[in-house]
mmCIF file of C-alpha atoms and ligand atoms in Angstrom:
data_model
loop_
_atom_site.group_PDB
_atom_site.id
_atom_site.type_symbol
_atom_site.label_atom_id
_atom_site.label_comp_id
_atom_site.label_asym_id
_atom_site.label_seq_id
_atom_site.Cartn_x
_atom_site.Cartn_y
_atom_site.Cartn_z
ATOM 1 C CA UNK A 1 -3.508 -34.963 27.792
ATOM 2 C CA UNK A 2 -6.744 -33.014 28.140
ATOM 3 C CA UNK A 3 -6.815 -29.959 25.874
ATOM 4 C CA UNK A 4 -8.930 -27.178 27.380
ATOM 5 C CA UNK A 5 -10.774 -24.821 25.047
ATOM 6 C CA UNK A 6 -11.822 -21.319 26.009
ATOM 7 C CA UNK A 7 -13.765 -18.901 23.818
ATOM 8 C CA UNK A 8 -12.842 -15.262 24.252
ATOM 9 C CA UNK A 9 -14.290 -12.152 22.610
ATOM 10 C CA UNK A 10 -11.366 -10.056 21.374
ATOM 11 C CA UNK A 11 -13.451 -6.861 21.495
ATOM 12 C CA UNK A 12 -13.833 -6.827 25.298
ATOM 13 C CA UNK A 13 -11.841 -4.382 27.445
ATOM 14 C CA UNK A 14 -9.384 -5.484 30.165
ATOM 15 C CA UNK A 15 -8.971 -8.911 28.625
ATOM 16 C CA UNK A 16 -6.037 -9.700 30.966
ATOM 17 C CA UNK A 17 -8.480 -9.999 33.852
ATOM 18 C CA UNK A 18 -10.821 -12.445 32.076
ATOM 19 C CA UNK A 19 -10.929 -15.904 33.692
ATOM 20 C CA UNK A 20 -10.164 -17.661 30.388
ATOM 21 C CA UNK A 21 -7.013 -15.585 29.868
ATOM 22 C CA UNK A 22 -5.965 -15.995 33.498
ATOM 23 C CA UNK A 23 -6.387 -19.756 33.340
ATOM 24 C CA UNK A 24 -4.364 -19.921 30.114
ATOM 25 C CA UNK A 25 -1.692 -17.647 31.636
ATOM 26 C CA UNK A 26 -1.465 -19.894 34.716
ATOM 27 C CA UNK A 27 -0.812 -22.894 32.472
ATOM 28 C CA UNK A 28 1.953 -20.944 30.678
ATOM 29 C CA UNK A 29 3.528 -20.077 34.034
ATOM 30 C CA UNK A 30 3.464 -23.798 34.833
ATOM 31 C CA UNK A 31 5.509 -24.408 31.620
ATOM 32 C CA UNK A 32 2.557 -25.829 29.673
ATOM 33 C CA UNK A 33 1.793 -25.045 26.029
ATOM 34 C CA UNK A 34 -1.265 -22.993 24.993
ATOM 35 C CA UNK A 35 -2.485 -21.970 21.513
ATOM 36 C CA UNK A 36 -3.731 -18.399 21.042
ATOM 37 C CA UNK A 37 -4.942 -16.178 18.201
ATOM 38 C CA UNK A 38 -2.730 -13.490 16.689
ATOM 39 C CA UNK A 39 -3.401 -11.086 13.814
ATOM 40 C CA UNK A 40 -1.393 -13.377 11.479
ATOM 41 C CA UNK A 41 -2.161 -17.038 12.355
ATOM 42 C CA UNK A 42 -2.750 -18.975 15.599
ATOM 43 C CA UNK A 43 0.416 -19.306 17.700
ATOM 44 C CA UNK A 44 1.521 -22.119 19.985
ATOM 45 C CA UNK A 45 2.891 -20.359 23.047
ATOM 46 C CA UNK A 46 5.212 -21.426 25.845
ATOM 47 C CA UNK A 47 7.451 -19.712 28.394
ATOM 48 C CA UNK A 48 10.471 -18.586 26.329
ATOM 49 C CA UNK A 49 12.660 -18.653 29.454
ATOM 50 C CA UNK A 50 12.148 -22.352 30.145
ATOM 51 C CA UNK A 51 13.911 -25.205 28.302
ATOM 52 C CA UNK A 52 11.234 -27.596 29.473
ATOM 53 C CA UNK A 53 8.341 -25.465 28.208
ATOM 54 C CA UNK A 54 9.976 -24.771 24.842
ATOM 55 C CA UNK A 55 10.786 -28.463 24.343
ATOM 56 C CA UNK A 56 7.041 -29.155 24.581
ATOM 57 C CA UNK A 57 6.369 -26.902 21.577
ATOM 58 C CA UNK A 58 8.795 -28.837 19.373
ATOM 59 C CA UNK A 59 7.332 -32.109 20.565
ATOM 60 C CA UNK A 60 3.655 -31.168 20.027
ATOM 61 C CA UNK A 61 4.322 -29.850 16.499
ATOM 62 C CA UNK A 62 6.875 -32.459 15.463
ATOM 63 C CA UNK A 63 9.100 -29.496 14.583
ATOM 64 C CA UNK A 64 12.785 -30.063 13.732
ATOM 65 C CA UNK A 65 14.897 -28.732 16.610
ATOM 66 C CA UNK A 66 17.132 -26.640 14.316
ATOM 67 C CA UNK A 67 14.187 -24.394 13.376
ATOM 68 C CA UNK A 68 14.170 -21.466 15.830
ATOM 69 C CA UNK A 69 11.046 -19.844 17.292
ATOM 70 C CA UNK A 70 9.771 -16.273 17.359
ATOM 71 C CA UNK A 71 9.565 -14.670 20.811
ATOM 72 C CA UNK A 72 6.299 -12.776 21.310
ATOM 73 C CA UNK A 73 6.362 -9.811 23.678
ATOM 74 C CA UNK A 74 3.920 -7.153 24.871
ATOM 75 C CA UNK A 75 6.289 -4.384 26.053
ATOM 76 C CA UNK A 76 9.443 -2.658 24.803
ATOM 77 C CA UNK A 77 10.993 -3.492 28.199
ATOM 78 C CA UNK A 78 10.890 -7.183 27.231
ATOM 79 C CA UNK A 79 12.642 -6.355 23.939
ATOM 80 C CA UNK A 80 15.475 -4.706 25.845
ATOM 81 C CA UNK A 81 15.809 -7.736 28.119
ATOM 82 C CA UNK A 82 16.201 -10.113 25.170
ATOM 83 C CA UNK A 83 18.009 -8.212 22.374
ATOM 84 C CA UNK A 84 21.091 -5.977 22.288
ATOM 85 C CA UNK A 85 22.754 -3.508 19.900
ATOM 86 C CA UNK A 86 19.399 -2.729 18.280
ATOM 87 C CA UNK A 87 20.187 -0.691 15.123
ATOM 88 C CA UNK A 88 18.460 2.657 14.433
ATOM 89 C CA UNK A 89 16.674 1.215 11.386
ATOM 90 C CA UNK A 90 15.141 -1.492 13.536
ATOM 91 C CA UNK A 91 14.011 1.129 16.048
ATOM 92 C CA UNK A 92 12.254 3.086 13.271
ATOM 93 C CA UNK A 93 10.569 -0.098 12.041
ATOM 94 C CA UNK A 94 9.413 -0.908 15.571
ATOM 95 C CA UNK A 95 7.906 2.594 15.899
ATOM 96 C CA UNK A 96 6.027 2.185 12.642
ATOM 97 C CA UNK A 97 4.970 -1.481 12.634
ATOM 98 C CA UNK A 98 4.717 -2.704 16.236
ATOM 99 C CA UNK A 99 2.472 -4.031 17.473
ATOM 100 C CA UNK A 100 1.934 -5.838 14.150
ATOM 101 C CA UNK A 101 2.964 -8.609 11.734
ATOM 102 C CA UNK A 102 6.705 -7.819 11.580
ATOM 103 C CA UNK A 103 9.317 -10.075 13.208
ATOM 104 C CA UNK A 104 12.814 -8.651 13.663
ATOM 105 C CA UNK A 105 15.913 -10.827 13.882
ATOM 106 C CA UNK A 106 18.302 -9.087 16.279
ATOM 107 C CA UNK A 107 21.486 -9.842 18.200
ATOM 108 C CA UNK A 108 20.453 -11.726 21.310
ATOM 109 C CA UNK A 109 21.525 -11.088 24.866
ATOM 110 C CA UNK A 110 23.420 -13.927 26.505
ATOM 111 C CA UNK A 111 21.104 -16.330 28.398
ATOM 112 C CA UNK A 112 18.041 -14.062 28.012
ATOM 113 C CA UNK A 113 15.854 -16.825 26.596
ATOM 114 C CA UNK A 114 16.121 -20.610 26.428
ATOM 115 C CA UNK A 115 18.756 -21.860 23.938
ATOM 116 C CA UNK A 116 16.049 -24.062 22.454
ATOM 117 C CA UNK A 117 14.216 -20.924 21.265
ATOM 118 C CA UNK A 118 17.136 -19.726 19.152
ATOM 119 C CA UNK A 119 18.332 -23.195 18.086
ATOM 120 C CA UNK A 120 21.922 -22.247 18.846
ATOM 121 C CA UNK A 121 21.980 -19.004 16.808
ATOM 122 C CA UNK A 122 23.535 -15.728 18.027
ATOM 123 C CA UNK A 123 20.364 -13.916 16.979
ATOM 124 C CA UNK A 124 16.794 -13.986 18.239
ATOM 125 C CA UNK A 125 13.543 -13.363 16.338
ATOM 126 C CA UNK A 126 11.101 -11.073 18.185
ATOM 127 C CA UNK A 127 7.727 -9.563 17.509
ATOM 128 C CA UNK A 128 4.949 -7.725 19.327
ATOM 129 C CA UNK A 129 1.594 -8.991 18.007
ATOM 130 C CA UNK A 130 -1.332 -6.583 17.711
ATOM 131 C CA UNK A 131 -4.135 -9.067 18.443
ATOM 132 C CA UNK A 132 -5.782 -8.036 21.738
ATOM 133 C CA UNK A 133 -6.023 -11.649 22.978
ATOM 134 C CA UNK A 134 -2.331 -12.299 22.248
ATOM 135 C CA UNK A 135 -1.265 -9.098 24.013
ATOM 136 C CA UNK A 136 -3.515 -9.832 27.001
ATOM 137 C CA UNK A 137 -2.163 -13.370 27.336
ATOM 138 C CA UNK A 138 1.477 -12.230 27.224
ATOM 139 C CA UNK A 139 0.727 -9.497 29.771
ATOM 140 C CA UNK A 140 -1.235 -11.805 32.086
ATOM 141 C CA UNK A 141 1.524 -14.444 32.012
ATOM 142 C CA UNK A 142 4.242 -11.838 32.587
ATOM 143 C CA UNK A 143 6.464 -13.885 30.257
ATOM 144 C CA UNK A 144 7.953 -13.559 26.783
ATOM 145 C CA UNK A 145 6.260 -16.361 24.824
ATOM 146 C CA UNK A 146 8.057 -18.485 22.268
ATOM 147 C CA UNK A 147 5.372 -19.173 19.674
ATOM 148 C CA UNK A 148 5.507 -20.802 16.262
ATOM 149 C CA UNK A 149 2.342 -21.352 14.247
ATOM 150 C CA UNK A 150 -0.008 -23.768 16.044
ATOM 151 C CA UNK A 151 -0.109 -26.478 13.360
ATOM 152 C CA UNK A 152 1.606 -29.823 12.980
ATOM 153 C CA UNK A 153 4.917 -29.249 11.184
ATOM 154 C CA UNK A 154 4.414 -29.309 7.424
ATOM 155 C CA UNK A 155 0.667 -28.543 7.511
ATOM 156 C CA UNK A 156 -0.894 -25.198 6.568
ATOM 157 C CA UNK A 157 -0.794 -22.716 9.464
ATOM 158 C CA UNK A 158 -4.051 -22.387 11.440
ATOM 159 C CA UNK A 159 -6.290 -19.383 10.881
ATOM 160 C CA UNK A 160 -9.188 -20.762 12.976
ATOM 161 C CA UNK A 161 -9.221 -22.436 16.409
ATOM 162 C CA UNK A 162 -10.773 -25.461 14.668
ATOM 163 C CA UNK A 163 -7.578 -25.914 12.609
ATOM 164 C CA UNK A 164 -5.542 -25.946 15.838
ATOM 165 C CA UNK A 165 -7.908 -28.450 17.444
ATOM 166 C CA UNK A 166 -7.750 -30.709 14.337
ATOM 167 C CA UNK A 167 -3.940 -30.813 14.544
ATOM 168 C CA UNK A 168 -3.131 -30.631 18.256
ATOM 169 C CA UNK A 169 -5.995 -31.872 20.457
ATOM 170 C CA UNK A 170 -4.542 -34.181 23.115
ATOM 171 C CA UNK A 171 -1.038 -32.793 22.582
ATOM 172 C CA UNK A 172 -1.286 -29.351 24.240
ATOM 173 C CA UNK A 173 -2.783 -27.947 27.458
ATOM 174 C CA UNK A 174 -5.210 -25.476 25.923
ATOM 175 C CA UNK A 175 -6.587 -23.481 22.999
ATOM 176 C CA UNK A 176 -7.846 -19.897 23.329
ATOM 177 C CA UNK A 177 -10.445 -19.423 20.608
ATOM 178 C CA UNK A 178 -10.605 -15.765 19.589
ATOM 179 C CA UNK A 179 -12.229 -16.325 16.192
ATOM 180 C CA UNK A 180 -10.621 -16.019 12.759
ATOM 181 C CA UNK A 181 -7.157 -14.427 12.566
ATOM 182 C CA UNK A 182 -6.556 -11.257 10.536
ATOM 183 C CA UNK A 183 -3.828 -11.287 7.856
ATOM 184 C CA UNK A 184 -4.046 -15.069 7.452
ATOM 185 C CA UNK A 185 -0.324 -15.462 6.581
ATOM 186 C CA UNK A 186 2.603 -15.398 9.007
ATOM 187 C CA UNK A 187 4.599 -12.308 9.953
ATOM 188 C CA UNK A 188 7.343 -10.914 7.755
ATOM 189 C CA UNK A 189 10.719 -12.033 9.157
ATOM 190 C CA UNK A 190 13.323 -9.290 8.676
ATOM 191 C CA UNK A 191 16.971 -9.838 9.583
ATOM 192 C CA UNK A 192 18.242 -6.597 11.139
ATOM 193 C CA UNK A 193 21.487 -8.061 12.471
ATOM 194 C CA UNK A 194 23.569 -6.920 9.455
ATOM 195 C CA UNK A 195 24.084 -3.594 7.628
ATOM 196 C CA UNK A 196 21.163 -3.930 5.212
ATOM 197 C CA UNK A 197 17.858 -5.434 6.407
ATOM 198 C CA UNK A 198 17.035 -8.707 4.635
ATOM 199 C CA UNK A 199 13.578 -10.263 4.306
ATOM 200 C CA UNK A 200 13.977 -13.915 5.303
ATOM 201 C CA UNK A 201 10.270 -14.660 4.997
ATOM 202 C CA UNK A 202 7.750 -12.416 3.200
ATOM 203 C CA UNK A 203 4.582 -11.824 5.217
ATOM 204 C CA UNK A 204 2.051 -9.401 6.655
ATOM 205 C CA UNK A 205 4.230 -6.286 6.186
ATOM 206 C CA UNK A 206 5.320 -5.900 2.554
ATOM 207 C CA UNK A 207 8.776 -5.045 1.165
ATOM 208 C CA UNK A 208 7.317 -1.805 -0.206
ATOM 209 C CA UNK A 209 6.069 -0.790 3.263
ATOM 210 C CA UNK A 210 9.445 -1.589 4.861
ATOM 211 C CA UNK A 211 11.345 0.415 2.230
ATOM 212 C CA UNK A 212 9.248 3.484 2.965
ATOM 213 C CA UNK A 213 10.713 3.465 6.478
ATOM 214 C CA UNK A 214 14.306 2.303 5.980
ATOM 215 C CA UNK A 215 15.265 2.666 2.314
ATOM 216 C CA UNK A 216 16.838 -0.372 0.693
ATOM 217 C CA UNK A 217 15.602 -3.746 1.899
ATOM 218 C CA UNK A 218 16.959 -6.967 0.379
ATOM 219 C CA UNK A 219 15.096 -10.231 -0.087
ATOM 220 C CA UNK A 220 16.873 -13.500 0.733
ATOM 221 C CA UNK A 221 17.733 -15.053 -2.659
ATOM 222 C CA UNK A 222 16.266 -18.369 -1.562
ATOM 223 C CA UNK A 223 12.808 -16.757 -1.656
ATOM 224 C CA UNK A 224 13.232 -15.592 -5.234
ATOM 225 C CA UNK A 225 15.091 -18.565 -6.739
ATOM 226 C CA UNK A 226 14.735 -22.278 -6.218
ATOM 227 C CA UNK A 227 17.861 -24.170 -5.166
ATOM 228 C CA UNK A 228 19.393 -21.412 -2.980
ATOM 229 C CA UNK A 229 20.037 -22.244 0.685
ATOM 230 C CA UNK A 230 17.740 -20.026 2.785
ATOM 231 C CA UNK A 231 19.218 -17.820 5.523
ATOM 232 C CA UNK A 232 16.294 -18.610 7.809
ATOM 233 C CA UNK A 233 16.534 -22.207 9.041
ATOM 234 C CA UNK A 234 12.778 -22.807 8.879
ATOM 235 C CA UNK A 235 12.426 -21.825 5.233
ATOM 236 C CA UNK A 236 14.151 -24.988 4.000
ATOM 237 C CA UNK A 237 11.406 -27.278 5.263
ATOM 238 C CA UNK A 238 8.374 -28.518 3.384
ATOM 239 C CA UNK A 239 5.455 -26.386 4.450
ATOM 240 C CA UNK A 240 1.782 -25.673 4.132
ATOM 241 C CA UNK A 241 1.159 -28.683 1.926
ATOM 242 C CA UNK A 242 -2.313 -30.128 1.368
ATOM 243 C CA UNK A 243 -2.418 -33.939 1.134
ATOM 244 C CA UNK A 244 -3.178 -34.033 -2.605
ATOM 245 C CA UNK A 245 -0.329 -32.814 -4.836
ATOM 246 C CA UNK A 246 -0.810 -29.173 -5.774
ATOM 247 C CA UNK A 247 0.548 -27.490 -8.908
ATOM 248 C CA UNK A 248 0.536 -23.761 -9.618
ATOM 249 C CA UNK A 249 -0.425 -22.926 -13.185
ATOM 250 C CA UNK A 250 0.941 -19.914 -15.010
ATOM 251 C CA UNK A 251 -1.583 -19.742 -17.793
ATOM 252 C CA UNK A 252 -5.097 -19.013 -18.977
ATOM 253 C CA UNK A 253 -8.300 -20.470 -17.572
ATOM 254 C CA UNK A 254 -8.677 -22.511 -20.777
ATOM 255 C CA UNK A 255 -5.238 -24.037 -20.214
ATOM 256 C CA UNK A 256 -6.106 -24.914 -16.597
ATOM 257 C CA UNK A 257 -9.375 -26.472 -17.787
ATOM 258 C CA UNK A 258 -7.416 -28.665 -20.259
ATOM 259 C CA UNK A 259 -5.132 -29.872 -17.452
ATOM 260 C CA UNK A 260 -8.199 -30.731 -15.352
ATOM 261 C CA UNK A 261 -9.795 -32.747 -18.167
ATOM 262 C CA UNK A 262 -6.562 -34.687 -18.721
ATOM 263 C CA UNK A 263 -6.433 -35.739 -15.080
ATOM 264 C CA UNK A 264 -10.116 -36.601 -15.009
ATOM 265 C CA UNK A 265 -9.584 -38.885 -18.023
ATOM 266 C CA UNK A 266 -7.020 -40.715 -15.908
ATOM 267 C CA UNK A 267 -9.818 -41.315 -13.389
ATOM 268 C CA UNK A 268 -8.612 -38.755 -10.855
ATOM 269 C CA UNK A 269 -10.702 -36.283 -8.861
ATOM 270 C CA UNK A 270 -9.460 -32.770 -9.523
ATOM 271 C CA UNK A 271 -9.637 -29.584 -7.446
ATOM 272 C CA UNK A 272 -9.098 -26.006 -8.627
ATOM 273 C CA UNK A 273 -7.945 -23.147 -6.410
ATOM 274 C CA UNK A 274 -9.290 -19.971 -7.991
ATOM 275 C CA UNK A 275 -10.859 -16.686 -6.854
ATOM 276 C CA UNK A 276 -14.411 -15.323 -6.855
ATOM 277 C CA UNK A 277 -13.683 -14.070 -10.393
ATOM 278 C CA UNK A 278 -13.096 -17.640 -11.637
ATOM 279 C CA UNK A 279 -15.283 -19.871 -9.523
ATOM 280 C CA UNK A 280 -18.135 -20.170 -12.036
ATOM 281 C CA UNK A 281 -15.887 -20.475 -15.059
ATOM 282 C CA UNK A 282 -14.451 -23.975 -14.551
ATOM 283 C CA UNK A 283 -15.652 -27.556 -14.503
ATOM 284 C CA UNK A 284 -13.908 -29.753 -11.921
ATOM 285 C CA UNK A 285 -14.680 -32.062 -8.980
ATOM 286 C CA UNK A 286 -14.019 -29.323 -6.429
ATOM 287 C CA UNK A 287 -13.662 -25.608 -7.137
ATOM 288 C CA UNK A 288 -12.721 -23.362 -4.219
ATOM 289 C CA UNK A 289 -12.546 -19.582 -4.414
ATOM 290 C CA UNK A 290 -9.764 -18.067 -2.330
ATOM 291 C CA UNK A 291 -10.716 -14.388 -1.987
ATOM 292 C CA UNK A 292 -10.809 -11.932 -4.886
ATOM 293 C CA UNK A 293 -8.110 -10.804 -7.326
ATOM 294 C CA UNK A 294 -9.319 -7.256 -6.770
ATOM 295 C CA UNK A 295 -8.154 -7.546 -3.148
ATOM 296 C CA UNK A 296 -5.075 -9.756 -2.661
ATOM 297 C CA UNK A 297 -5.380 -9.384 1.116
ATOM 298 C CA UNK A 298 -8.577 -11.405 0.897
ATOM 299 C CA UNK A 299 -6.590 -14.147 -0.887
ATOM 300 C CA UNK A 300 -3.960 -14.143 1.911
ATOM 301 C CA UNK A 301 -6.713 -14.269 4.483
ATOM 302 C CA UNK A 302 -8.359 -17.376 3.017
ATOM 303 C CA UNK A 303 -5.341 -19.297 1.682
ATOM 304 C CA UNK A 304 -4.611 -21.697 4.567
ATOM 305 C CA UNK A 305 -8.268 -22.458 5.197
ATOM 306 C CA UNK A 306 -8.715 -23.262 1.504
ATOM 307 C CA UNK A 307 -5.654 -25.572 1.499
ATOM 308 C CA UNK A 308 -7.173 -27.432 4.461
ATOM 309 C CA UNK A 309 -10.595 -27.582 2.758
ATOM 310 C CA UNK A 310 -9.017 -29.445 -0.163
ATOM 311 C CA UNK A 311 -7.879 -32.092 2.349
ATOM 312 C CA UNK A 312 -11.484 -32.552 3.476
ATOM 313 C CA UNK A 313 -12.780 -32.680 -0.114
ATOM 314 C CA UNK A 314 -10.882 -35.866 -0.997
ATOM 315 C CA UNK A 315 -9.521 -34.682 -4.380
ATOM 316 C CA UNK A 316 -6.501 -36.492 -5.873
ATOM 317 C CA UNK A 317 -4.792 -33.498 -7.481
ATOM 318 C CA UNK A 318 -5.123 -29.725 -7.214
ATOM 319 C CA UNK A 319 -4.359 -26.975 -9.730
ATOM 320 C CA UNK A 320 -4.014 -23.418 -8.466
ATOM 321 C CA UNK A 321 -4.136 -20.193 -10.386
ATOM 322 C CA UNK A 322 -1.062 -18.007 -9.943
ATOM 323 C CA UNK A 323 -0.993 -14.520 -8.326
ATOM 324 C CA UNK A 324 1.063 -11.366 -8.978
ATOM 325 C CA UNK A 325 4.181 -11.234 -6.752
ATOM 326 C CA UNK A 326 3.753 -7.659 -5.554
ATOM 327 C CA UNK A 327 2.781 -6.366 -2.124
ATOM 328 C CA UNK A 328 1.150 -9.125 -0.092
ATOM 329 C CA UNK A 329 1.254 -11.183 -3.340
ATOM 330 C CA UNK A 330 4.940 -11.937 -2.621
ATOM 331 C CA UNK A 331 3.962 -13.724 0.610
ATOM 332 C CA UNK A 332 1.025 -15.472 -1.103
ATOM 333 C CA UNK A 333 3.221 -16.828 -3.910
ATOM 334 C CA UNK A 334 5.951 -17.818 -1.422
ATOM 335 C CA UNK A 335 3.496 -19.943 0.601
ATOM 336 C CA UNK A 336 1.705 -21.313 -2.447
ATOM 337 C CA UNK A 337 4.999 -22.309 -4.106
ATOM 338 C CA UNK A 338 6.024 -24.166 -0.951
ATOM 339 C CA UNK A 339 2.616 -25.793 -0.669
ATOM 340 C CA UNK A 340 3.103 -26.930 -4.269
ATOM 341 C CA UNK A 341 6.599 -28.299 -3.550
ATOM 342 C CA UNK A 342 7.778 -25.917 -6.346
ATOM 343 C CA UNK A 343 5.606 -27.631 -9.001
ATOM 344 C CA UNK A 344 4.803 -24.845 -11.469
ATOM 345 C CA UNK A 345 3.245 -25.525 -14.873
ATOM 346 C CA UNK A 346 3.668 -22.805 -17.483
ATOM 347 C CA UNK A 347 1.401 -22.603 -20.526
HETATM 348 P P1 LIG B 401 7.036 -19.968 12.651
HETATM 349 O O1 LIG B 401 7.386 -19.938 14.086
HETATM 350 O O2 LIG B 401 6.468 -21.280 12.223
HETATM 351 O O3 LIG B 401 6.220 -18.776 12.246
HETATM 352 O O4 LIG B 401 8.424 -19.807 11.931
HETATM 353 C C1 LIG B 401 9.346 -18.854 12.393
HETATM 354 C C2 LIG B 401 10.314 -18.522 11.280
HETATM 355 O O5 LIG B 401 11.275 -17.580 11.752
HETATM 356 C C3 LIG B 401 11.057 -19.749 10.795
HETATM 357 O O6 LIG B 401 11.210 -19.680 9.392
HETATM 358 C C4 LIG B 401 12.388 -19.589 11.528
HETATM 359 O O7 LIG B 401 13.440 -20.268 10.879
HETATM 360 C C5 LIG B 401 12.579 -18.079 11.513
HETATM 361 N N1 LIG B 401 13.482 -17.638 12.576
HETATM 362 C C6 LIG B 401 13.282 -17.681 13.914
HETATM 363 N N2 LIG B 401 14.358 -17.237 14.582
HETATM 364 C C7 LIG B 401 15.280 -16.896 13.651
HETATM 365 C C8 LIG B 401 16.597 -16.376 13.705
HETATM 366 N N3 LIG B 401 17.199 -16.096 14.861
HETATM 367 N N4 LIG B 401 17.244 -16.159 12.519
HETATM 368 C C9 LIG B 401 16.647 -16.428 11.349
HETATM 369 N N5 LIG B 401 15.391 -16.927 11.229
HETATM 370 C C10 LIG B 401 14.717 -17.154 12.358
HETATM 371 MG MG1 LIG B 402 4.985 -22.223 11.035
#
C-alpha cells in the first residue's frame, strides 16, 4: 500500500479547510487508516463507527484484539452520542482538562461505536485532544476516531512523524506530519465508571492535578506493584521496549559506571540513559541525555525518541538512571519500567 505523507503547520488558522487535512479526512471517511499528531504522541486514526476501519488499525499495528482503543472526539456532542450516565466528577474533569491529555473510561451507549473499539467491554475510553491538527482532522472527517499510538505493538510510541514512517510505511494510507508532539507520553487513562476514579495508566495529567478537581483518586495496584493483574487490558502487554535489554538502576553514578565496565569486560557495547546533568560524567559506548532532572517534563518529552535512538546506536545493553515517581515522574517510571521488562538493579 502507498503511504501518503503530508506536512502541515499546526500554527495555521482554519486547518480543517487545508487540502492536506481534507485529503486525510476523505481517506478516513473511506475507512482507511491515517496517522496524525496529538499533544501526547502520534495517533493511528480510523472511523470508530466502522468494524472494517477499526480492524485495519489492529492489523497495521499487530495489536492484540483484546486491547481496546481510545475514541478521539472534537465536540461534547460526540461524547454524548458515545457515553451514558456520565458522573458529575467526570464532568468537572472534562471542564478542567479537555481538550487535553486525559482519557476517561465511561459507560458506553449500546452500538454507538464499533465493538472492535471496546474489545467487548461495557465501557468506552474517550478523549478530546488539544493538538490543532488532531482537532481539525476529527472535525473535517465528521467522525469519532478510534486511535491508539501509531507504532508497531511493543515498540516505543511515536513522538515524530519519522517514528511513524519507520514503523508503518506501506501498512497505512497516510501520515500527517505536524512536527514533534508535546507531552511525549500517552494520555492519563482514568476509569470513571465506578464510585472512585481510578488511574489505569499514568500520563500527561498527573494524579495531583486530578485530585485538585475531584478529591480522592486511586491508582490501579498493577501500576504500583509488579505481579498484579491490571484493570486496563492494554497494560499487561510488553511495551515501549528498545531492542537491547534495558535495566533501570537505583543507585549512584559510580555504581552505574561499575555496571558499565563489567559489561564492557564481557565484550558488550553499553549504552547509558541519563540526563543533561549526567551526560559528561560517564564513560560508555553510547551516552544519551533524556531531558533535565530540573524539568521532568523535558524527560517525558524525550523518552520515546531516546529509546528509539538506542536501537539505531547498536548497543548490546542499556542502563538507565531512575527518576522520582511524583507528578509526571509517575508516568515516566511506569513507561521506563515496562521498557525495562521490570529489570531494576538496586545498589
Ligand atoms: P493506546 O491506544 O496505545 O494509547 O492504549 C490505550 C489504553 O487505554 C490501553 O492501555 C487500553 O487497554 C486502555 N483502554 C482503552 N479502552 C479501555 C476501557 N474501556 N477500559 C479500560 N482501559 C481501556
Ligand atoms: Mg500504545
